[in-house]
């Protein structure tokens, strides 16, 4: 089961998730709008490895005031990810997509835009809680979208470097590059001295080959 915890119905409707849309996924998705609804399901929810999608501001709503403070609740959810249960934190203040083991953080628009794809895949795979979470984070072709995000980050890292300057691959750039190479199965010869321009050219060529087969 997937639990979607978000107090704002109007926010969901903004992304075309109405009561009617949610009803199509009743067998796979439980939508929670209030602390009262949460209290009815929390024992079952926390006794399993079910997937939780949690809006960061849920307990900021005065009507959802909790006995614990918000910081402690968030920590409890983070601790749950260490027990091999996926928790996805989402909200308007989240500016980027992060996956760290079972801990996931994404912008609110990304969650609702990719939710249909994710739910369909979840049902197709027998509602297996080990589903590839990147369907939710990056969409149906998560490999292509993830490559695009990584490429944008790499280009941003190189923004202030002159095109004809020799490339110095620092730790952050190296991490992003290795992630991209792992997805594409490509390699780059780091014995070779790259200029920023030649590096971008080689990387774009590698990505194009992967996408076009």
Short mmCIF file of C-alpha atoms in Angstrom, two decimals:
data_model
loop_
_atom_site.label_atom_id
_atom_site.label_comp_id
_atom_site.label_asym_id
_atom_site.label_seq_id
_atom_site.Cartn_x
_atom_site.Cartn_y
_atom_site.Cartn_z
CA UNK A 1 0.00 0.00 0.00
CA UNK A 2 1.03 3.59 -0.65
CA UNK A 3 0.00 6.30 1.82
CA UNK A 4 -0.28 9.87 0.56
CA UNK A 5 -0.32 12.34 3.46
CA UNK A 6 -1.22 15.87 2.33
CA UNK A 7 -3.71 18.17 4.04
CA UNK A 8 -4.45 20.40 1.03
CA UNK A 9 -7.20 19.04 -1.23
CA UNK A 10 -7.06 22.23 -3.29
CA UNK A 11 -3.36 21.59 -3.96
CA UNK A 12 -4.13 18.11 -5.25
CA UNK A 13 -6.91 19.43 -7.47
CA UNK A 14 -4.48 21.97 -8.90
CA UNK A 15 -2.50 19.01 -10.28
CA UNK A 16 -5.73 17.32 -11.52
CA UNK A 17 -5.88 14.84 -8.65
CA UNK A 18 -9.56 14.98 -7.68
CA UNK A 19 -11.57 12.60 -5.53
CA UNK A 20 -12.60 10.82 -8.73
CA UNK A 21 -8.99 10.37 -9.86
CA UNK A 22 -7.90 9.02 -6.49
CA UNK A 23 -10.85 6.59 -6.42
CA UNK A 24 -9.37 4.73 -9.41
CA UNK A 25 -6.46 3.66 -7.20
CA UNK A 26 -8.29 2.76 -3.99
CA UNK A 27 -6.74 -0.71 -3.97
CA UNK A 28 -3.20 0.67 -3.98
CA UNK A 29 -3.40 4.16 -2.47
CA UNK A 30 -4.70 5.55 0.82
CA UNK A 31 -5.07 9.34 0.82
CA UNK A 32 -4.86 11.09 4.20
CA UNK A 33 -5.94 14.71 4.61
CA UNK A 34 -6.15 15.08 8.40
CA UNK A 35 -4.58 13.93 11.64
CA UNK A 36 -7.85 12.14 12.46
CA UNK A 37 -7.50 10.04 9.29
CA UNK A 38 -3.83 9.50 10.05
CA UNK A 39 -4.57 8.26 13.57
CA UNK A 40 -6.91 5.61 12.13
CA UNK A 41 -4.24 4.19 9.84
CA UNK A 42 -0.87 4.90 11.52
CA UNK A 43 -0.66 1.61 13.41
CA UNK A 44 -1.12 -0.42 10.23
CA UNK A 45 1.04 1.98 8.22
CA UNK A 46 4.03 1.87 10.57
CA UNK A 47 3.88 -1.89 11.13
CA UNK A 48 4.66 -2.60 7.46
CA UNK A 49 7.20 -1.58 4.83
CA UNK A 50 4.50 0.33 2.96
CA UNK A 51 5.49 3.47 1.06
CA UNK A 52 4.74 6.85 2.65
CA UNK A 53 4.44 10.07 0.64
CA UNK A 54 4.52 12.91 3.16
CA UNK A 55 3.96 16.61 2.56
CA UNK A 56 6.38 18.60 4.69
CA UNK A 57 3.80 21.10 5.93
CA UNK A 58 1.11 18.58 6.96
CA UNK A 59 1.58 19.15 10.69
CA UNK A 60 1.94 22.93 10.24
CA UNK A 61 -1.83 23.00 9.73
CA UNK A 62 -3.35 23.94 13.15
CA UNK A 63 -6.03 21.31 12.63
CA UNK A 64 -3.36 18.62 12.42
CA UNK A 65 -1.47 19.61 15.55
CA UNK A 66 0.41 16.62 16.92
CA UNK A 67 1.49 15.65 20.43
CA UNK A 68 5.06 15.48 19.16
CA UNK A 69 6.80 18.48 17.66
CA UNK A 70 7.25 18.61 13.90
CA UNK A 71 11.01 18.05 14.07
CA UNK A 72 10.54 14.82 16.03
CA UNK A 73 7.89 13.55 13.61
CA UNK A 74 10.18 14.17 10.67
CA UNK A 75 13.00 12.37 12.46
CA UNK A 76 10.72 9.39 13.13
CA UNK A 77 9.97 9.19 9.42
CA UNK A 78 13.65 9.47 8.53
CA UNK A 79 14.42 6.69 11.04
CA UNK A 80 11.82 4.57 9.26
CA UNK A 81 13.84 4.80 6.03
CA UNK A 82 16.76 3.15 7.84
CA UNK A 83 14.50 0.15 8.39
CA UNK A 84 14.17 -0.37 4.63
CA UNK A 85 10.82 1.41 4.28
CA UNK A 86 10.54 4.17 1.68
CA UNK A 87 9.46 7.64 2.76
CA UNK A 88 9.08 10.40 0.18
CA UNK A 89 9.12 13.95 1.56
CA UNK A 90 7.64 16.50 -0.83
CA UNK A 91 6.69 20.15 -0.71
CA UNK A 92 6.89 23.55 -2.34
CA UNK A 93 10.07 24.39 -0.45
CA UNK A 94 11.88 21.35 -1.84
CA UNK A 95 13.90 22.60 -4.80
CA UNK A 96 15.60 19.47 -6.10
CA UNK A 97 15.23 15.70 -6.37
CA UNK A 98 17.16 13.57 -3.87
CA UNK A 99 17.35 9.81 -3.44
CA UNK A 100 19.44 8.43 -0.59
CA UNK A 101 18.60 4.79 0.01
CA UNK A 102 14.96 4.73 1.08
CA UNK A 103 14.94 8.47 1.82
CA UNK A 104 13.51 10.56 -1.02
CA UNK A 105 12.87 14.30 -1.29
CA UNK A 106 11.16 15.92 -4.31
CA UNK A 107 9.25 19.10 -5.25
CA UNK A 108 5.48 18.91 -4.93
CA UNK A 109 4.85 19.34 -8.67
CA UNK A 110 7.16 16.43 -9.50
CA UNK A 111 5.28 14.12 -7.13
CA UNK A 112 1.83 14.88 -8.51
CA UNK A 113 2.98 14.96 -12.14
CA UNK A 114 4.58 11.50 -11.84
CA UNK A 115 2.10 9.94 -9.42
CA UNK A 116 -0.07 8.30 -12.10
CA UNK A 117 2.93 6.60 -13.73
CA UNK A 118 4.17 5.45 -10.34
CA UNK A 119 0.80 4.04 -9.26
CA UNK A 120 0.32 2.20 -12.55
CA UNK A 121 3.78 0.63 -12.28
CA UNK A 122 3.11 -0.24 -8.64
CA UNK A 123 -0.09 -2.08 -9.54
CA UNK A 124 1.49 -3.78 -12.58
CA UNK A 125 4.24 -5.13 -10.33
CA UNK A 126 1.80 -6.64 -7.84
CA UNK A 127 1.98 -3.70 -5.40
CA UNK A 128 5.54 -4.57 -4.49
CA UNK A 129 6.95 -2.03 -2.04
CA UNK A 130 10.40 -2.56 -3.54
CA UNK A 131 9.25 -0.82 -6.73
CA UNK A 132 11.86 1.39 -8.42
CA UNK A 133 11.24 4.75 -6.74
CA UNK A 134 12.74 6.61 -9.69
CA UNK A 135 9.40 6.15 -11.50
CA UNK A 136 8.05 8.68 -9.00
CA UNK A 137 11.11 10.91 -8.92
CA UNK A 138 11.85 11.05 -12.67
CA UNK A 139 8.84 9.57 -14.49
CA UNK A 140 8.26 6.66 -16.88
CA UNK A 141 11.62 6.97 -18.67
CA UNK A 142 13.44 7.73 -15.46
CA UNK A 143 16.80 6.95 -17.02
CA UNK A 144 16.42 9.70 -19.66
CA UNK A 145 15.10 12.24 -17.17
CA UNK A 146 17.79 11.42 -14.63
CA UNK A 147 20.47 11.84 -17.29
CA UNK A 148 19.01 15.26 -18.18
CA UNK A 149 19.08 16.35 -14.54
CA UNK A 150 22.66 15.15 -14.05
CA UNK A 151 23.78 16.80 -17.28
CA UNK A 152 22.25 20.10 -16.17
CA UNK A 153 24.09 19.85 -12.84
CA UNK A 154 27.40 19.12 -14.60
CA UNK A 155 26.92 22.02 -17.02
CA UNK A 156 26.16 24.27 -14.04
CA UNK A 157 29.39 23.17 -12.34
CA UNK A 158 31.29 24.17 -15.48
CA UNK A 159 29.46 27.46 -16.07
CA UNK A 160 32.26 29.75 -14.88
CA UNK A 161 35.04 27.79 -16.59
CA UNK A 162 36.35 29.01 -19.98
CA UNK A 163 35.62 26.56 -22.80
CA UNK A 164 39.27 26.30 -23.77
CA UNK A 165 40.46 25.85 -20.17
CA UNK A 166 41.77 22.48 -19.01
CA UNK A 167 39.15 20.55 -17.07
CA UNK A 168 39.71 19.81 -13.41
CA UNK A 169 37.22 17.16 -12.27
CA UNK A 170 36.54 17.96 -8.62
CA UNK A 171 34.67 15.76 -6.15
CA UNK A 172 31.13 17.05 -6.80
CA UNK A 173 31.57 16.94 -10.57
CA UNK A 174 33.14 13.49 -10.32
CA UNK A 175 30.17 12.18 -8.33
CA UNK A 176 27.63 13.46 -10.86
CA UNK A 177 29.70 12.22 -13.78
CA UNK A 178 30.03 8.72 -12.29
CA UNK A 179 26.27 8.57 -11.73
CA UNK A 180 25.67 9.53 -15.35
CA UNK A 181 28.20 6.98 -16.64
CA UNK A 182 26.62 4.26 -14.50
CA UNK A 183 23.23 4.91 -16.10
CA UNK A 184 24.51 5.00 -19.68
CA UNK A 185 27.08 2.24 -19.25
CA UNK A 186 29.54 4.57 -20.96
CA UNK A 187 33.19 5.26 -20.18
CA UNK A 188 35.53 8.23 -20.48
CA UNK A 189 39.31 8.09 -20.56
CA UNK A 190 40.44 10.25 -17.66
CA UNK A 191 44.06 9.84 -18.68
CA UNK A 192 43.19 12.18 -21.53
CA UNK A 193 43.40 15.91 -20.87
CA UNK A 194 40.06 17.54 -21.61
CA UNK A 195 39.23 21.15 -22.18
CA UNK A 196 35.79 22.10 -20.90
CA UNK A 197 34.59 22.28 -24.51
CA UNK A 198 35.95 18.85 -25.50
CA UNK A 199 34.60 17.29 -22.30
CA UNK A 200 31.11 18.63 -22.99
CA UNK A 201 31.33 17.38 -26.57
CA UNK A 202 32.38 13.86 -25.52
CA UNK A 203 29.74 13.67 -22.81
CA UNK A 204 26.96 14.90 -25.12
CA UNK A 205 28.05 12.33 -27.71
CA UNK A 206 27.92 9.55 -25.12
CA UNK A 207 24.43 10.62 -23.97
CA UNK A 208 23.14 10.86 -27.54
CA UNK A 209 24.43 7.36 -28.30
CA UNK A 210 22.65 5.97 -25.21
CA UNK A 211 19.33 7.65 -26.02
CA UNK A 212 19.37 6.76 -29.72
CA UNK A 213 20.71 3.25 -29.17
#
